[in-house]
Amino acid sequence: MASNGGSHTNGGSHTNGGSHSNGCLDFNGFSGLSVTIPIGSTFTSPFEDSPRSEDESRKPLSLWPGMYHSPVTYALWEARSRIFDRLFSPNDDAPPQNQLRTRTPFHSRTTILYNFSTDYILREQYRDPWNEVRMGKLLEDLDALASTIAFKHCSDEDSLTRPLLLVTAAVDKMVLKKALSVAVDLKMGGAVIWVGRSSIEIQLEVTQPTFGKSDASEPIALTANFIFVARDSKTGKSAPVNRLSPETEREKLLYEEAEARQESRKQKNVNDRKEIENGEVNRFEALLAEGRIFCDIPALADRDTILLRDTRLENSLICQPQQRNLHCRIFGGFLMHRAFELAFSTAYAFAGMMPCFLEVDHVDFLRPVDVGDFLRFKSCVLFTEFENTDQPLINVEVVAHVTRPELRSSELSNKFYFTFTVCPVAKSQNNGLKIRKVVPATEEEARRILEHKQMVSRSPKRESKKADCYRV
């Protein structure tokens, strides 16, 4: 998978560039002379079969996907290159995909293999400072794989119809069950498990053998559920997708569970309002009362408590063309990558010790992000949980806003919710530093805390609470 993005040609090779002669660099024997070193792209084009540059009909470079992405993302897009031309340049007069087909989960199933044990360049691209897999890059790959699976399910393989526009709507749940080593081969695979009229749910699993064990078992290390919605590429309106026919008992069970989650999502907003209005008023007031002590009489506030606003971090960026996806908008996996790393930093600064990632509780993609947008990520510790005192839970919220200074506007584009803990080894070495309780200073902060707690309470019980913590 790293053969394209990981190899270096032309500009990556250096010959005799390290030798010194009389104080001058010696490049290819030209001692003391000014030398121009040619630099070439380290990527090959995914459009090798498209017309050459001298052909006026050649697709403009602006319609290529960005070149920022990981080896897996790049390989997935390259595998779909034979239909890129139709995807990017559909005939406006072509009819929509109105002939729906029935697919099985097997039709969309796709698997990626990371050859970490033998490909050292690939290993280096994914290694974090603790010789584990860099989670931000893995989130990027998960989104790219889910997008490919959705595309496979929805495609009618008819070049005379205009293709659907598939958009990541949400990540419903992602749970890390065990540590991911960068020294052991890793597999990522998944398939469509549920389909509505215009929405699709995809379940992904990451598996990896236990390090040092010779058996062939590959325990599940991570599970994730992505939700996509289909839009007509011309009108932008919701469009119907191919039907799904589960065959095996497991596929039927996954379909039923996804159907139940869909019904639960429909009732979520109504239920949240009713719970706050009817049963959560006392908790709402209690949260605010604790925050008011900090605001009004800080000298008497509990030293083991901290205001939500004092846990905040923020970063900003201009969205670049290299970060775009196949639809020439900013790749959702890139947004998840950046949000995760800000959340990790927030948990680190809050806890005072290295955090362990446990879950993505939920991600909402509320509006698209375009190339050139000024994007601001803001994070905070939303609340902490102490059910397990050895492994307290740190719930981090990250929100992204597209800001337009010329228009004096700022619009919410994404919400991300992550859960971290701390490993016992790090906790034992922190000289008694405690994880603090977080309290709100405003009604809006209190409402956000309660809404997220309600969402977490409705989710299946966290398996990752019992997972071995692996940071040392």
GROMACS .gro file of C-alpha atoms in nm:
model
  472
    1MET     CA    1   0.000   0.000   0.000
    2ALA     CA    2   0.301   0.232   0.054
    3SER     CA    3   0.465   0.174  -0.283
    4ASN     CA    4   0.330   0.498  -0.427
    5GLY     CA    5   0.321   0.740  -0.136
    6GLY     CA    6   0.623   0.595   0.042
    7SER     CA    7   0.881   0.573  -0.238
    8HIS     CA    8   1.104   0.864  -0.328
    9THR     CA    9   1.226   0.923  -0.681
   10ASN     CA   10   1.410   1.210  -0.845
   11GLY     CA   11   1.384   1.461  -0.564
   12GLY     CA   12   1.409   1.201  -0.288
   13SER     CA   13   1.754   1.065  -0.378
   14HIS     CA   14   2.074   1.240  -0.273
   15THR     CA   15   2.409   1.147  -0.427
   16ASN     CA   16   2.734   1.271  -0.276
   17GLY     CA   17   2.534   1.549  -0.119
   18GLY     CA   18   2.684   1.492   0.223
   19SER     CA   19   3.053   1.529   0.136
   20HIS     CA   20   3.242   1.851   0.189
   21SER     CA   21   3.540   1.971  -0.017
   22ASN     CA   22   3.722   2.289   0.087
   23GLY     CA   23   3.415   2.409   0.268
   24CYS     CA   24   3.191   2.363  -0.036
   25LEU     CA   25   2.924   2.103  -0.097
   26ASP     CA   26   3.008   1.857  -0.373
   27PHE     CA   27   2.706   1.755  -0.582
   28ASN     CA   28   2.786   1.498  -0.852
   29GLY     CA   29   3.141   1.615  -0.886
   30PHE     CA   30   3.066   1.987  -0.935
   31SER     CA   31   3.270   2.115  -0.645
   32GLY     CA   32   3.204   2.472  -0.548
   33LEU     CA   33   2.958   2.533  -0.832
   34SER     CA   34   2.596   2.643  -0.802
   35VAL     CA   35   2.381   2.336  -0.857
   36THR     CA   36   2.008   2.302  -0.926
   37ILE     CA   37   1.856   1.987  -0.781
   38PRO     CA   38   1.544   1.871  -0.967
   39ILE     CA   39   1.251   1.769  -0.747
   40GLY     CA   40   0.983   1.532  -0.869
   41SER     CA   41   0.648   1.422  -0.727
   42THR     CA   42   0.662   1.125  -0.492
   43PHE     CA   43   0.314   1.022  -0.608
   44THR     CA   44   0.203   0.862  -0.931
   45SER     CA   45  -0.114   0.992  -1.091
   46PRO     CA   46  -0.430   0.785  -1.039
   47PHE     CA   47  -0.522   0.888  -1.391
   48GLU     CA   48  -0.249   0.713  -1.591
   49ASP     CA   49  -0.507   0.602  -1.848
   50SER     CA   50  -0.652   0.951  -1.894
   51PRO     CA   51  -0.546   1.165  -2.192
   52ARG     CA   52  -0.196   1.311  -2.191
   53SER     CA   53  -0.123   1.674  -2.110
   54GLU     CA   54  -0.105   1.775  -2.477
   55ASP     CA   55  -0.465   1.661  -2.526
   56GLU     CA   56  -0.709   1.949  -2.476
   57SER     CA   57  -0.975   1.710  -2.345
   58ARG     CA   58  -0.755   1.602  -2.055
   59LYS     CA   59  -0.921   1.641  -1.713
   60PRO     CA   60  -0.791   1.953  -1.531
   61LEU     CA   61  -0.572   1.896  -1.230
   62SER     CA   62  -0.823   2.078  -1.007
   63LEU     CA   63  -1.058   1.780  -1.044
   64TRP     CA   64  -0.810   1.526  -0.903
   65PRO     CA   65  -0.843   1.420  -0.539
   66GLY     CA   66  -0.595   1.580  -0.302
   67MET     CA   67  -0.245   1.442  -0.254
   68TYR     CA   68  -0.222   1.493   0.123
   69HIS     CA   69  -0.378   1.162   0.216
   70SER     CA   70  -0.251   0.836   0.366
   71PRO     CA   71  -0.125   0.539   0.158
   72VAL     CA   72  -0.450   0.350   0.222
   73THR     CA   73  -0.671   0.641   0.118
   74TYR     CA   74  -0.459   0.692  -0.192
   75ALA     CA   75  -0.474   0.320  -0.281
   76LEU     CA   76  -0.853   0.308  -0.239
   77TRP     CA   77  -0.900   0.606  -0.468
   78GLU     CA   78  -0.655   0.463  -0.721
   79ALA     CA   79  -0.856   0.137  -0.725
   80ARG     CA   80  -1.160   0.342  -0.830
   81SER     CA   81  -0.968   0.541  -1.094
   82ARG     CA   82  -1.139   0.370  -1.388
   83ILE     CA   83  -1.465   0.548  -1.299
   84PHE     CA   84  -1.322   0.881  -1.182
   85ASP     CA   85  -1.390   1.046  -1.518
   86ARG     CA   86  -1.762   0.963  -1.501
   87LEU     CA   87  -1.777   1.054  -1.133
   88PHE     CA   88  -1.625   1.398  -1.180
   89SER     CA   89  -1.770   1.488  -1.518
   90PRO     CA   90  -2.120   1.341  -1.538
   91ASN     CA   91  -2.337   1.442  -1.827
   92ASP     CA   92  -2.590   1.692  -1.691
   93ASP     CA   93  -2.848   1.550  -1.927
   94ALA     CA   94  -2.789   1.191  -1.813
   95PRO     CA   95  -3.078   1.036  -1.618
   96PRO     CA   96  -3.041   0.959  -1.245
   97GLN     CA   97  -2.989   0.608  -1.110
   98ASN     CA   98  -3.358   0.523  -1.089
   99GLN     CA   99  -3.328   0.149  -1.150
  100LEU     CA  100  -3.261   0.022  -0.799
  101ARG     CA  101  -3.086  -0.309  -0.755
  102THR     CA  102  -3.074  -0.552  -0.463
  103ARG     CA  103  -2.728  -0.612  -0.318
  104THR     CA  104  -2.602  -0.845  -0.048
  105PRO     CA  105  -2.351  -0.732   0.218
  106PHE     CA  106  -2.095  -0.954   0.045
  107HIS     CA  107  -2.115  -0.738  -0.270
  108SER     CA  108  -1.977  -0.433  -0.088
  109ARG     CA  109  -1.733  -0.613   0.145
  110THR     CA  110  -1.383  -0.468   0.116
  111THR     CA  111  -1.068  -0.547   0.315
  112ILE     CA  112  -0.740  -0.359   0.353
  113LEU     CA  113  -0.418  -0.527   0.469
  114TYR     CA  114  -0.141  -0.323   0.633
  115ASN     CA  115   0.188  -0.510   0.589
  116PHE     CA  116   0.353  -0.354   0.892
  117SER     CA  117   0.573  -0.658   0.964
  118THR     CA  118   0.759  -0.633   0.631
  119ASP     CA  119   0.699  -0.283   0.491
  120TYR     CA  120   0.916  -0.054   0.704
  121ILE     CA  121   0.822   0.262   0.513
  122LEU     CA  122   0.453   0.195   0.574
  123ARG     CA  123   0.528   0.125   0.940
  124GLU     CA  124   0.708   0.458   0.972
  125GLN     CA  125   0.415   0.642   0.812
  126TYR     CA  126   0.175   0.507   1.077
  127ARG     CA  127   0.399   0.497   1.386
  128ASP     CA  128   0.317   0.719   1.682
  129PRO     CA  129   0.573   0.812   1.953
  130TRP     CA  130   0.488   0.493   2.147
  131ASN     CA  131   0.535   0.251   1.855
  132GLU     CA  132   0.163   0.204   1.818
  133VAL     CA  133  -0.063   0.291   1.525
  134ARG     CA  134  -0.130   0.664   1.495
  135MET     CA  135  -0.503   0.680   1.559
  136GLY     CA  136  -0.564   1.001   1.367
  137LYS     CA  137  -0.436   0.843   1.044
  138LEU     CA  138  -0.640   0.531   1.112
  139LEU     CA  139  -0.957   0.741   1.143
  140GLU     CA  140  -0.872   0.890   0.806
  141ASP     CA  141  -0.844   0.542   0.654
  142LEU     CA  142  -1.166   0.421   0.814
  143ASP     CA  143  -1.358   0.707   0.654
  144ALA     CA  144  -1.201   0.637   0.314
  145LEU     CA  145  -1.282   0.265   0.337
  146ALA     CA  146  -1.641   0.334   0.445
  147SER     CA  147  -1.679   0.572   0.149
  148THR     CA  148  -1.551   0.306  -0.092
  149ILE     CA  149  -1.792   0.047   0.050
  150ALA     CA  150  -2.085   0.289   0.018
  151PHE     CA  151  -1.987   0.365  -0.339
  152LYS     CA  152  -1.968  -0.006  -0.428
  153HIS     CA  153  -2.315  -0.068  -0.286
  154CYS     CA  154  -2.477   0.230  -0.459
  155SER     CA  155  -2.315   0.210  -0.801
  156ASP     CA  156  -2.538   0.083  -1.082
  157GLU     CA  157  -2.234   0.021  -1.307
  158ASP     CA  158  -2.411   0.208  -1.586
  159SER     CA  159  -2.203   0.474  -1.760
  160LEU     CA  160  -2.517   0.631  -1.909
  161THR     CA  161  -2.658   0.745  -1.573
  162ARG     CA  162  -2.521   1.015  -1.347
  163PRO     CA  163  -2.365   0.876  -1.027
  164LEU     CA  164  -2.488   0.952  -0.677
  165LEU     CA  165  -2.313   1.194  -0.446
  166LEU     CA  166  -2.239   1.006  -0.121
  167VAL     CA  167  -2.173   1.210   0.191
  168THR     CA  168  -2.055   1.101   0.537
  169ALA     CA  169  -2.338   1.204   0.770
  170ALA     CA  170  -2.215   1.064   1.102
  171VAL     CA  171  -1.997   0.817   1.284
  172ASP     CA  172  -2.240   0.646   1.517
  173LYS     CA  173  -1.989   0.462   1.733
  174MET     CA  174  -1.625   0.360   1.732
  175VAL     CA  175  -1.476   0.144   2.008
  176LEU     CA  176  -1.111   0.054   2.059
  177LYS     CA  177  -1.093  -0.288   2.225
  178LYS     CA  178  -0.717  -0.347   2.232
  179ALA     CA  179  -0.391  -0.172   2.156
  180LEU     CA  180  -0.285  -0.154   1.790
  181SER     CA  181   0.083  -0.236   1.740
  182VAL     CA  182   0.269  -0.089   1.445
  183ALA     CA  183   0.497  -0.397   1.431
  184VAL     CA  184   0.221  -0.650   1.350
  185ASP     CA  185   0.016  -0.679   1.029
  186LEU     CA  186  -0.329  -0.528   1.060
  187LYS     CA  187  -0.653  -0.580   0.865
  188MET     CA  188  -0.940  -0.339   0.818
  189GLY     CA  189  -1.261  -0.454   0.655
  190GLY     CA  190  -1.632  -0.394   0.643
  191ALA     CA  191  -1.958  -0.398   0.450
  192VAL     CA  192  -2.298  -0.232   0.429
  193ILE     CA  193  -2.520  -0.366   0.711
  194TRP     CA  194  -2.835  -0.154   0.672
  195VAL     CA  195  -3.003   0.059   0.405
  196GLY     CA  196  -3.291   0.306   0.425
  197ARG     CA  197  -3.438   0.505   0.141
  198SER     CA  198  -3.136   0.734   0.098
  199SER     CA  199  -2.912   0.641   0.393
  200ILE     CA  200  -2.663   0.361   0.447
  201GLU     CA  201  -2.497   0.222   0.758
  202ILE     CA  202  -2.157   0.057   0.725
  203GLN     CA  203  -1.982  -0.147   0.992
  204LEU     CA  204  -1.604  -0.168   0.991
  205GLU     CA  205  -1.378  -0.395   1.195
  206VAL     CA  206  -1.004  -0.374   1.254
  207THR     CA  207  -0.833  -0.701   1.348
  208GLN     CA  208  -0.475  -0.774   1.454
  209PRO     CA  209  -0.303  -1.083   1.598
  210THR     CA  210  -0.177  -1.049   1.953
  211PHE     CA  211   0.187  -0.942   1.949
  212GLY     CA  212   0.426  -1.229   2.019
  213LYS     CA  213   0.168  -1.505   1.976
  214SER     CA  214   0.206  -1.758   1.696
  215ASP     CA  215  -0.160  -1.861   1.668
  216ALA     CA  216  -0.361  -1.756   1.365
  217SER     CA  217  -0.639  -1.587   1.562
  218GLU     CA  218  -0.710  -1.223   1.483
  219PRO     CA  219  -0.912  -1.069   1.765
  220ILE     CA  220  -1.122  -0.764   1.684
  221ALA     CA  221  -0.929  -0.456   1.792
  222LEU     CA  222  -1.170  -0.183   1.682
  223THR     CA  223  -1.528  -0.154   1.556
  224ALA     CA  224  -1.686   0.147   1.388
  225ASN     CA  225  -2.024   0.236   1.236
  226PHE     CA  226  -2.044   0.501   0.963
  227ILE     CA  227  -2.363   0.652   0.823
  228PHE     CA  228  -2.375   0.789   0.467
  229VAL     CA  229  -2.652   0.972   0.285
  230ALA     CA  230  -2.705   0.980  -0.092
  231ARG     CA  231  -2.770   1.297  -0.291
  232ASP     CA  232  -2.847   1.351  -0.657
  233SER     CA  233  -2.523   1.488  -0.804
  234LYS     CA  234  -2.715   1.743  -1.014
  235THR     CA  235  -3.002   1.861  -0.792
  236GLY     CA  236  -2.845   1.800  -0.450
  237LYS     CA  237  -3.168   1.643  -0.324
  238SER     CA  238  -3.185   1.310  -0.141
  239ALA     CA  239  -3.177   1.013  -0.375
  240PRO     CA  240  -3.281   0.649  -0.330
  241VAL     CA  241  -3.009   0.384  -0.298
  242ASN     CA  242  -2.988   0.016  -0.387
  243ARG     CA  243  -3.170  -0.220  -0.154
  244LEU     CA  244  -2.992  -0.461   0.085
  245SER     CA  245  -3.069  -0.831   0.126
  246PRO     CA  246  -2.887  -0.984   0.425
  247GLU     CA  247  -2.824  -1.357   0.381
  248THR     CA  248  -2.646  -1.508   0.682
  249GLU     CA  249  -2.779  -1.509   1.038
  250ARG     CA  250  -2.512  -1.261   1.143
  251GLU     CA  251  -2.600  -1.026   0.858
  252LYS     CA  252  -2.968  -1.041   0.956
  253LEU     CA  253  -2.881  -0.969   1.320
  254LEU     CA  254  -2.664  -0.669   1.221
  255TYR     CA  255  -2.947  -0.539   1.003
  256GLU     CA  256  -3.198  -0.561   1.291
  257GLU     CA  257  -2.958  -0.385   1.531
  258ALA     CA  258  -2.896  -0.108   1.278
  259GLU     CA  259  -3.271  -0.070   1.223
  260ALA     CA  260  -3.318  -0.025   1.597
  261ARG     CA  261  -3.043   0.240   1.607
  262GLN     CA  262  -3.209   0.426   1.322
  263GLU     CA  263  -3.540   0.439   1.510
  264SER     CA  264  -3.355   0.554   1.821
  265ARG     CA  265  -3.190   0.838   1.627
  266LYS     CA  266  -3.529   0.958   1.500
  267GLN     CA  267  -3.654   0.992   1.857
  268LYS     CA  268  -3.334   1.139   1.998
  269ASN     CA  269  -3.405   1.512   1.968
  270VAL     CA  270  -3.764   1.483   2.094
  271ASN     CA  271  -3.659   1.265   2.387
  272ASP     CA  272  -3.368   1.493   2.480
  273ARG     CA  273  -3.598   1.795   2.505
  274LYS     CA  274  -3.857   1.604   2.709
  275GLU     CA  275  -3.596   1.465   2.949
  276ILE     CA  276  -3.451   1.809   3.016
  277GLU     CA  277  -3.796   1.963   3.054
  278ASN     CA  278  -3.939   1.685   3.273
  279GLY     CA  279  -3.673   1.484   3.451
  280GLU     CA  280  -3.344   1.667   3.419
  281VAL     CA  281  -3.427   2.007   3.566
  282ASN     CA  282  -3.274   1.923   3.902
  283ARG     CA  283  -2.951   1.793   3.745
  284PHE     CA  284  -2.938   2.099   3.523
  285GLU     CA  285  -2.968   2.334   3.820
  286ALA     CA  286  -2.718   2.132   4.025
  287LEU     CA  287  -2.458   2.158   3.750
  288LEU     CA  288  -2.508   2.534   3.726
  289ALA     CA  289  -2.493   2.576   4.103
  290GLU     CA  290  -2.144   2.421   4.115
  291GLY     CA  291  -2.026   2.647   3.835
  292ARG     CA  292  -2.163   2.960   4.001
  293ILE     CA  293  -1.943   2.899   4.305
  294PHE     CA  294  -1.635   2.920   4.080
  295CYS     CA  295  -1.764   3.234   3.911
  296ASP     CA  296  -1.893   3.418   4.221
  297ILE     CA  297  -1.680   3.297   4.514
  298PRO     CA  298  -1.376   3.120   4.361
  299ALA     CA  299  -1.184   3.118   4.691
  300LEU     CA  300  -1.442   2.873   4.833
  301ALA     CA  301  -1.466   2.648   4.526
  302ASP     CA  302  -1.375   2.280   4.543
  303ARG     CA  303  -1.008   2.241   4.444
  304ASP     CA  304  -1.088   1.907   4.273
  305THR     CA  305  -1.327   2.083   4.034
  306ILE     CA  306  -1.255   2.298   3.730
  307LEU     CA  307  -1.468   2.511   3.498
  308LEU     CA  308  -1.535   2.370   3.153
  309ARG     CA  309  -1.404   2.687   2.989
  310ASP     CA  310  -1.065   2.642   3.156
  311THR     CA  311  -1.007   2.310   2.974
  312ARG     CA  312  -1.036   2.458   2.624
  313LEU     CA  313  -0.786   2.437   2.341
  314GLU     CA  314  -0.821   2.565   1.987
  315ASN     CA  315  -0.648   2.557   1.650
  316SER     CA  316  -0.725   2.700   1.309
  317LEU     CA  317  -0.634   2.628   0.949
  318ILE     CA  318  -0.705   2.727   0.592
  319CYS     CA  319  -0.835   2.421   0.404
  320GLN     CA  320  -0.593   2.338   0.123
  321PRO     CA  321  -0.650   2.169  -0.216
  322GLN     CA  322  -0.428   1.877  -0.109
  323GLN     CA  323  -0.691   1.787   0.155
  324ARG     CA  324  -0.988   1.753  -0.082
  325ASN     CA  325  -1.180   1.433  -0.154
  326LEU     CA  326  -1.324   1.293  -0.477
  327HIS     CA  327  -1.601   1.554  -0.472
  328CYS     CA  328  -1.349   1.841  -0.440
  329ARG     CA  329  -1.453   1.914  -0.083
  330ILE     CA  330  -1.243   1.862   0.228
  331PHE     CA  331  -1.203   1.492   0.302
  332GLY     CA  332  -1.404   1.391   0.610
  333GLY     CA  333  -1.122   1.164   0.726
  334PHE     CA  334  -0.888   1.463   0.735
  335LEU     CA  335  -1.132   1.649   0.960
  336MET     CA  336  -1.155   1.347   1.192
  337HIS     CA  337  -0.776   1.322   1.198
  338ARG     CA  338  -0.732   1.685   1.302
  339ALA     CA  339  -1.016   1.670   1.555
  340PHE     CA  340  -0.875   1.355   1.716
  341GLU     CA  341  -0.529   1.501   1.762
  342LEU     CA  342  -0.671   1.817   1.919
  343ALA     CA  343  -0.890   1.604   2.150
  344PHE     CA  344  -0.587   1.394   2.249
  345SER     CA  345  -0.390   1.710   2.331
  346THR     CA  346  -0.684   1.842   2.533
  347ALA     CA  347  -0.707   1.523   2.739
  348TYR     CA  348  -0.328   1.524   2.787
  349ALA     CA  349  -0.318   1.885   2.912
  350PHE     CA  350  -0.620   1.823   3.136
  351ALA     CA  351  -0.504   1.496   3.297
  352GLY     CA  352  -0.138   1.585   3.333
  353MET     CA  353  -0.044   1.239   3.205
  354MET     CA  354  -0.056   1.048   2.879
  355PRO     CA  355  -0.417   0.962   2.786
  356CYS     CA  356  -0.539   0.635   2.633
  357PHE     CA  357  -0.798   0.658   2.357
  358LEU     CA  358  -1.108   0.444   2.415
  359GLU     CA  359  -1.397   0.553   2.192
  360VAL     CA  360  -1.538   0.788   1.937
  361ASP     CA  361  -1.879   0.841   2.097
  362HIS     CA  362  -2.027   1.022   1.800
  363VAL     CA  363  -1.936   1.242   1.503
  364ASP     CA  364  -2.183   1.467   1.318
  365PHE     CA  365  -2.101   1.606   0.972
  366LEU     CA  366  -2.347   1.895   0.963
  367ARG     CA  367  -2.230   2.088   0.656
  368PRO     CA  368  -1.958   2.039   0.392
  369VAL     CA  369  -1.621   2.210   0.422
  370ASP     CA  370  -1.475   2.353   0.102
  371VAL     CA  371  -1.123   2.422  -0.020
  372GLY     CA  372  -1.021   2.768   0.098
  373ASP     CA  373  -1.249   2.768   0.402
  374PHE     CA  374  -1.112   2.914   0.726
  375LEU     CA  375  -1.177   2.628   0.969
  376ARG     CA  376  -1.159   2.662   1.349
  377PHE     CA  377  -1.148   2.363   1.584
  378LYS     CA  378  -1.242   2.426   1.948
  379SER     CA  379  -1.214   2.155   2.213
  380CYS     CA  380  -1.297   2.116   2.580
  381VAL     CA  381  -1.334   1.845   2.842
  382LEU     CA  382  -1.711   1.813   2.859
  383PHE     CA  383  -1.726   1.596   3.171
  384THR     CA  384  -1.539   1.324   3.358
  385GLU     CA  385  -1.657   0.991   3.503
  386PHE     CA  386  -1.518   0.812   3.807
  387GLU     CA  387  -1.708   0.483   3.812
  388ASN     CA  388  -1.370   0.310   3.784
  389THR     CA  389  -1.132   0.512   4.001
  390ASP     CA  390  -0.823   0.346   3.848
  391GLN     CA  391  -0.934   0.440   3.497
  392PRO     CA  392  -1.142   0.760   3.510
  393LEU     CA  393  -1.306   0.857   3.183
  394ILE     CA  394  -1.237   1.192   3.015
  395ASN     CA  395  -1.507   1.296   2.765
  396VAL     CA  396  -1.380   1.551   2.513
  397GLU     CA  397  -1.591   1.757   2.273
  398VAL     CA  398  -1.446   1.911   1.956
  399VAL     CA  399  -1.654   2.146   1.741
  400ALA     CA  400  -1.550   2.282   1.402
  401HIS     CA  401  -1.672   2.610   1.257
  402VAL     CA  402  -1.633   2.746   0.904
  403THR     CA  403  -1.555   3.113   0.958
  404ARG     CA  404  -1.591   3.378   0.687
  405PRO     CA  405  -1.438   3.705   0.810
  406GLU     CA  406  -1.554   3.895   0.499
  407LEU     CA  407  -1.917   3.806   0.576
  408ARG     CA  408  -1.883   3.836   0.954
  409SER     CA  409  -2.017   3.479   0.981
  410SER     CA  410  -1.924   3.153   1.152
  411GLU     CA  411  -2.118   2.830   1.085
  412LEU     CA  412  -2.099   2.501   1.274
  413SER     CA  413  -1.974   2.226   1.040
  414ASN     CA  414  -1.881   1.929   1.263
  415LYS     CA  415  -1.915   1.790   1.614
  416PHE     CA  416  -1.683   1.521   1.748
  417TYR     CA  417  -1.703   1.339   2.083
  418PHE     CA  418  -1.412   1.130   2.212
  419THR     CA  419  -1.353   0.931   2.530
  420PHE     CA  420  -1.008   0.884   2.688
  421THR     CA  421  -0.874   0.737   3.008
  422VAL     CA  422  -0.530   0.712   3.173
  423CYS     CA  423  -0.333   0.393   3.222
  424PRO     CA  424  -0.253   0.274   3.577
  425VAL     CA  425   0.123   0.295   3.520
  426ALA     CA  426   0.106   0.663   3.425
  427LYS     CA  427  -0.139   0.729   3.709
  428SER     CA  428   0.098   0.575   3.965
  429GLN     CA  429   0.381   0.802   3.850
  430ASN     CA  430   0.199   1.134   3.859
  431ASN     CA  431   0.270   1.219   4.225
  432GLY     CA  432  -0.092   1.200   4.335
  433LEU     CA  433  -0.232   1.434   4.071
  434LYS     CA  434  -0.610   1.390   4.052
  435ILE     CA  435  -0.842   1.400   3.755
  436ARG     CA  436  -1.078   1.689   3.824
  437LYS     CA  437  -1.452   1.711   3.793
  438VAL     CA  438  -1.567   1.955   3.522
  439VAL     CA  439  -1.856   2.197   3.583
  440PRO     CA  440  -2.030   2.451   3.355
  441ALA     CA  441  -2.041   2.827   3.399
  442THR     CA  442  -2.335   2.890   3.162
  443GLU     CA  443  -2.672   2.733   3.083
  444GLU     CA  444  -2.553   2.648   2.731
  445GLU     CA  445  -2.256   2.451   2.872
  446ALA     CA  446  -2.482   2.269   3.119
  447ARG     CA  447  -2.719   2.171   2.839
  448ARG     CA  448  -2.432   2.035   2.628
  449ILE     CA  449  -2.310   1.823   2.919
  450LEU     CA  450  -2.655   1.677   2.988
  451GLU     CA  451  -2.728   1.607   2.623
  452HIS     CA  452  -2.403   1.418   2.578
  453LYS     CA  453  -2.450   1.224   2.902
  454GLN     CA  454  -2.795   1.118   2.778
  455MET     CA  455  -2.647   1.005   2.448
  456VAL     CA  456  -2.377   0.801   2.626
  457SER     CA  457  -2.630   0.646   2.864
  458ARG     CA  458  -2.839   0.521   2.568
  459SER     CA  459  -2.539   0.358   2.402
  460PRO     CA  460  -2.435  -0.002   2.470
  461LYS     CA  461  -2.221  -0.029   2.782
  462ARG     CA  462  -1.864   0.061   2.708
  463GLU     CA  463  -1.666  -0.256   2.648
  464SER     CA  464  -1.349  -0.049   2.632
  465LYS     CA  465  -1.372   0.031   3.002
  466LYS     CA  466  -1.241  -0.318   3.061
  467ALA     CA  467  -0.971  -0.298   2.793
  468ASP     CA  468  -0.610  -0.315   2.896
  469CYS     CA  469  -0.454   0.029   2.909
  470TYR     CA  470  -0.135   0.025   2.712
  471ARG     CA  471   0.039   0.360   2.745
  472VAL     CA  472   0.365   0.336   2.941
   0.00000   0.00000   0.00000
